[in-house]
Amino acid sequence: MSQLDTATAARSGKGHRDENFPVASHLIHPRHRGAILAFYNFVRAGDDVADHADLTSERKLALLDRLADALTGAGPSDPEAEPLKRELAARGLLPRHALELLDAFRMDARKNRTANWDELIHYCRYSAMPVGRFVLDVHGEDPARVWPASDAICAALQIINHLQDCGKDYADLDRVYLPQDALDRHGATVAMLGAPQASPPLRAVIAELAQRCLDLLEEGAVLPDLIDDLRLSLEIAAIHRLAVVLAKGLTTRDPLSEKVHHGKAAFALTALGGVAATLARRPFRGRIVRGAAQGIRS
């Protein structure tokens, strides 16, 4: 039997503390952290399968199907699925968000290029938006009120990660999330991702996409004020502020020649800024929520 016959065998060793943005930090109430971490670990197992350099596309799809069947009970149990399966059962939640993430990983297994922005957002609909939706559902938040803003933030977070890792994704996986039409628009080519530093045309592509991330983050900026759970509101405020700083950095910096990431001190200070700003607005939250509700109805 091959050593890569299970999702566990394909694990990269990356955990929630290695992510660019907080995952179930201690701002989240302890009663919710277990469910979020179980979701993260299940999704990380699927992501590691999709990103494994030694697995064929067919093998990746088979392992992802096995994970899905284990989660839904349609197939044998799997150690990567069991903790989430227990959490979902205990909370009366459906596995839809986790299964949508597996759909995104199937897309990664089948294709390695992106045609345009709409196609990239479609990918984010499955690779990123279900993460925010799951966290909000765990907290019992109203989907109609909070999902649209959450979707915008999650898409921005995903694309920021793509921009940060664009050189590595190309070198390691021959995978390119930068839309081909954006490359064409600026006279850039996929091969430019293999250079030690980004050419001016490629820098222009990255800057354009980073600005579009800032637009998404502006669209989602109201989310912390819409959320009933204060601790979750502060977590999202911290993530949002961190994302804005990174997206602004990517409008001018080169992710091929430098790591466009937060250092520990900058991470903490930026996150605290987001938390403080949200706490300052909290007394006016009712007015903000009513305004957002009117916007949704109109």
Coordinates of C-alpha atoms in Angstrom, one line a residue:
M1 CA 0.0 0.0 0.0
S2 CA 1.3 3.5 -0.9
Q3 CA 2.4 5.8 2.0
L4 CA 0.0 8.4 0.5
D5 CA -3.2 6.3 0.7
T6 CA -4.8 8.5 3.3
A7 CA -5.3 12.2 3.9
T8 CA -3.3 11.9 7.1
A9 CA -0.3 10.6 5.2
A10 CA -0.4 13.7 2.9
R11 CA -0.4 16.2 5.8
S12 CA 2.2 18.9 5.5
G13 CA 2.6 19.6 9.2
K14 CA 1.2 23.1 8.9
G15 CA -1.2 24.1 11.7
H16 CA -3.5 26.9 12.6
R17 CA -0.6 28.9 14.2
D18 CA 1.2 28.9 10.8
E19 CA -1.6 30.8 9.0
N20 CA -1.3 34.5 8.0
F21 CA -4.4 35.4 9.9
P22 CA -5.7 34.4 13.4
V23 CA -7.6 31.1 13.5
A24 CA -9.7 30.7 16.6
S25 CA -7.5 33.0 18.7
H26 CA -8.3 33.3 22.4
L27 CA -10.6 36.2 21.6
I28 CA -13.0 33.4 20.6
H29 CA -15.0 32.0 23.5
P30 CA -13.7 28.6 24.6
R31 CA -17.0 27.0 23.9
H32 CA -16.6 27.7 20.2
R33 CA -12.9 27.2 19.7
G34 CA -13.1 23.4 19.6
A35 CA -15.6 23.4 16.7
I36 CA -13.6 26.0 14.7
L37 CA -10.3 24.1 15.2
A38 CA -12.0 20.8 14.2
F39 CA -13.2 22.6 11.0
Y40 CA -9.8 24.0 10.4
N41 CA -8.0 20.7 10.8
F42 CA -10.4 18.9 8.5
V43 CA -10.0 21.7 5.9
R44 CA -6.2 21.7 6.3
A45 CA -6.1 18.0 5.6
G46 CA -8.0 18.5 2.4
D47 CA -5.8 21.5 1.4
D48 CA -2.7 19.4 2.0
V49 CA -4.0 16.7 -0.3
A50 CA -4.7 19.3 -3.0
D51 CA -1.3 20.9 -2.6
H52 CA 0.7 17.6 -2.4
A53 CA 3.4 17.6 -5.1
D54 CA 3.7 13.8 -5.3
L55 CA 0.0 13.0 -5.8
T56 CA -1.6 12.7 -9.2
S57 CA -4.8 14.7 -9.9
E58 CA -6.8 11.4 -9.8
R59 CA -5.3 10.4 -6.5
K60 CA -6.1 13.8 -5.0
L61 CA -9.7 13.6 -6.1
A62 CA -10.0 10.1 -4.6
L63 CA -8.6 11.2 -1.2
L64 CA -10.9 14.2 -1.2
D65 CA -13.9 12.1 -1.9
R66 CA -12.9 9.8 0.9
L67 CA -12.8 12.7 3.3
A68 CA -16.2 13.9 2.2
D69 CA -17.7 10.4 2.6
A70 CA -16.2 10.1 6.1
L71 CA -17.7 13.4 7.1
T72 CA -21.2 12.6 5.8
G73 CA -21.1 9.0 6.9
A74 CA -21.3 7.7 3.4
G75 CA -18.0 5.9 3.8
P76 CA -15.5 4.6 6.4
S77 CA -14.5 6.9 9.2
D78 CA -11.3 9.0 8.9
P79 CA -9.3 10.5 11.7
E80 CA -9.2 13.8 9.9
A81 CA -13.0 13.9 9.7
E82 CA -14.2 12.4 13.0
P83 CA -13.6 15.5 15.3
L84 CA -15.6 17.8 13.0
K85 CA -18.3 15.1 12.5
R86 CA -18.7 15.0 16.3
E87 CA -18.8 18.8 16.6
L88 CA -21.4 19.1 13.8
A89 CA -23.6 16.5 15.4
A90 CA -23.4 18.1 18.9
R91 CA -24.4 21.5 17.4
G92 CA -27.0 20.3 14.9
L93 CA -25.1 21.8 12.0
L94 CA -24.9 20.4 8.5
P95 CA -21.5 19.6 6.8
R96 CA -22.2 22.0 3.9
H97 CA -19.4 24.5 4.5
A98 CA -16.7 21.8 4.9
L99 CA -17.9 20.0 1.8
E100 CA -17.8 23.2 -0.2
L101 CA -14.1 23.6 0.8
L102 CA -13.5 20.1 -0.6
D103 CA -15.1 21.3 -3.8
A104 CA -12.5 24.1 -4.0
F105 CA -9.7 21.6 -3.5
R106 CA -11.1 19.5 -6.3
M107 CA -10.9 22.6 -8.5
D108 CA -7.2 22.9 -7.5
A109 CA -6.7 19.2 -8.4
R110 CA -8.2 19.7 -11.8
K111 CA -6.8 23.0 -13.0
N112 CA -3.9 25.3 -12.4
R113 CA -4.8 28.6 -14.2
T114 CA -7.4 31.3 -13.6
A115 CA -9.0 33.1 -16.6
N116 CA -10.4 36.3 -15.0
W117 CA -11.6 38.0 -11.8
D118 CA -15.0 36.4 -11.9
E119 CA -13.4 33.0 -12.0
L120 CA -11.2 33.9 -9.1
I121 CA -14.2 35.0 -7.1
H122 CA -16.0 31.8 -8.0
Y123 CA -13.1 29.9 -6.6
C124 CA -13.2 32.0 -3.4
R125 CA -16.9 31.2 -3.1
Y126 CA -15.8 27.6 -2.3
S127 CA -12.3 28.1 -0.9
A128 CA -12.8 31.0 1.5
M129 CA -16.4 32.1 2.0
P130 CA -17.5 28.9 3.6
V131 CA -14.9 29.4 6.4
G132 CA -16.4 32.7 7.5
R133 CA -19.9 31.3 7.1
F134 CA -19.1 28.3 9.3
V135 CA -17.6 30.5 12.1
L136 CA -20.7 32.7 12.0
D137 CA -23.0 29.7 12.1
V138 CA -21.2 28.3 15.1
H139 CA -21.8 31.5 16.9
G140 CA -25.5 31.5 15.9
E141 CA -25.3 34.8 13.9
D142 CA -28.0 35.7 11.4
P143 CA -26.8 34.6 7.9
A144 CA -28.9 37.2 6.1
R145 CA -27.3 40.0 8.0
V146 CA -23.7 38.9 8.2
W147 CA -22.9 36.5 5.3
P148 CA -22.5 39.2 2.6
A149 CA -19.9 41.2 4.5
S150 CA -18.2 38.1 5.6
D151 CA -18.0 36.8 2.1
A152 CA -16.3 40.0 0.9
I153 CA -13.7 39.8 3.7
C154 CA -13.0 36.1 3.2
A155 CA -12.5 36.5 -0.6
A156 CA -10.0 39.3 0.1
L157 CA -8.1 37.2 2.6
Q158 CA -7.9 34.4 0.1
I159 CA -6.6 36.6 -2.7
I160 CA -4.1 38.3 -0.4
N161 CA -2.7 34.8 0.4
H162 CA -2.6 34.1 -3.4
L163 CA -0.6 37.3 -3.9
Q164 CA 1.8 36.6 -1.0
D165 CA 2.5 33.1 -2.3
C166 CA 2.2 33.7 -6.1
G167 CA 5.9 32.9 -6.7
K168 CA 5.9 29.8 -4.5
D169 CA 2.6 28.4 -6.0
Y170 CA 4.1 28.7 -9.5
A171 CA 7.4 27.2 -8.5
D172 CA 6.1 24.3 -6.4
L173 CA 2.8 23.5 -8.0
D174 CA 2.7 25.2 -11.4
R175 CA -0.4 26.9 -10.1
V176 CA -1.3 30.5 -10.9
Y177 CA -4.3 32.3 -9.3
L178 CA -3.5 35.6 -10.9
P179 CA -6.1 36.0 -13.6
Q180 CA -4.8 35.6 -17.2
D181 CA -6.7 38.7 -18.4
A182 CA -5.0 40.8 -15.7
L183 CA -1.6 39.5 -16.9
D184 CA -2.6 40.3 -20.5
R185 CA -3.8 43.8 -19.6
H186 CA -0.4 44.8 -18.1
G187 CA 1.8 42.9 -20.6
A188 CA 2.9 40.3 -18.0
T189 CA 3.3 36.6 -18.5
V190 CA 3.0 33.6 -16.2
A191 CA 6.8 32.9 -16.7
M192 CA 7.5 36.1 -14.9
L193 CA 6.4 34.4 -11.6
G194 CA 9.6 32.3 -11.8
A195 CA 11.9 35.3 -11.6
P196 CA 13.7 36.3 -8.3
Q197 CA 11.9 39.6 -8.4
A198 CA 8.8 40.9 -10.0
S199 CA 9.1 42.8 -13.3
P200 CA 7.2 46.1 -13.6
P201 CA 4.3 44.5 -15.6
L202 CA 3.9 41.8 -12.9
R203 CA 4.1 44.4 -10.1
A204 CA 1.3 46.2 -11.9
V205 CA -0.8 43.1 -11.9
I206 CA -0.2 42.4 -8.2
A207 CA -1.0 46.1 -7.3
E208 CA -4.3 45.9 -9.3
L209 CA -5.4 42.8 -7.5
A210 CA -4.3 44.1 -4.1
Q211 CA -6.4 47.2 -4.7
R212 CA -9.4 45.0 -5.6
C213 CA -8.8 43.3 -2.2
L214 CA -9.0 46.7 -0.5
D215 CA -12.3 47.3 -2.3
L216 CA -13.6 43.9 -0.9
L217 CA -12.3 44.8 2.6
E218 CA -14.1 48.1 2.4
E219 CA -17.3 46.3 1.4
G220 CA -16.9 44.0 4.5
A221 CA -15.7 46.7 6.9
V222 CA -19.1 46.8 8.6
L223 CA -19.1 43.2 9.7
P224 CA -17.7 43.5 13.2
D225 CA -20.5 46.0 14.0
L226 CA -23.1 43.6 12.7
I227 CA -22.1 40.6 14.9
D228 CA -23.9 40.0 18.2
D229 CA -21.1 38.0 19.8
L230 CA -18.6 40.6 21.1
R231 CA -15.6 38.3 21.2
L232 CA -16.2 37.2 17.6
S233 CA -16.7 40.8 16.6
L234 CA -13.3 41.7 18.0
E235 CA -11.6 38.7 16.3
I236 CA -13.0 39.7 12.9
A237 CA -12.0 43.4 13.5
A238 CA -8.4 42.3 14.2
I239 CA -8.4 40.1 11.1
H240 CA -9.9 42.9 9.0
R241 CA -7.3 45.4 10.1
L242 CA -4.4 43.0 9.5
A243 CA -5.8 42.3 6.0
V244 CA -6.1 46.0 5.1
V245 CA -2.4 46.6 6.1
L246 CA -1.2 43.6 4.0
A247 CA -3.3 44.5 1.0
K248 CA -1.9 48.1 1.1
G249 CA 1.6 46.7 1.3
L250 CA 1.0 44.5 -1.7
T251 CA 0.0 47.6 -3.8
T252 CA 3.7 48.7 -3.6
R253 CA 5.8 45.7 -2.5
D254 CA 7.2 42.7 -4.3
P255 CA 6.1 39.3 -3.0
L256 CA 8.7 37.5 -5.2
S257 CA 11.7 39.2 -3.6
E258 CA 10.5 39.8 -0.1
K259 CA 8.0 38.3 2.4
V260 CA 5.0 40.6 2.6
H261 CA 3.9 39.5 6.0
H262 CA 3.4 41.0 9.4
G263 CA 6.2 40.7 11.9
K264 CA 5.1 39.7 15.4
A265 CA 5.2 43.2 16.8
A266 CA 3.4 44.7 13.9
F267 CA 0.9 41.8 13.9
A268 CA 0.0 42.5 17.6
L269 CA -0.2 46.3 17.2
T270 CA -2.3 46.1 14.0
A271 CA -4.7 43.6 15.5
L272 CA -5.1 45.6 18.7
G273 CA -5.9 48.7 16.6
G274 CA -8.8 46.8 15.0
V275 CA -10.0 45.6 18.4
A276 CA -9.8 49.1 19.9
A277 CA -11.7 50.7 17.0
T278 CA -14.5 48.2 17.2
L279 CA -14.8 48.6 21.0
A280 CA -15.1 52.3 20.5
R281 CA -18.0 51.9 18.1
R282 CA -19.8 49.3 20.1
P283 CA -22.1 51.8 21.9
F284 CA -23.4 52.9 18.5
R285 CA -23.9 49.4 17.2
G286 CA -27.7 49.4 17.2
R287 CA -27.7 52.4 14.8
I288 CA -25.1 50.7 12.5
V289 CA -27.1 47.4 12.4
R290 CA -30.4 49.2 11.5
G291 CA -28.6 51.0 8.7
A292 CA -27.2 47.8 7.3
A293 CA -30.6 46.1 7.6
Q294 CA -32.1 48.9 5.5
G295 CA -29.4 48.5 3.0
I296 CA -30.1 44.8 2.6
R297 CA -33.9 45.4 2.2
S298 CA -33.4 48.2 -0.4

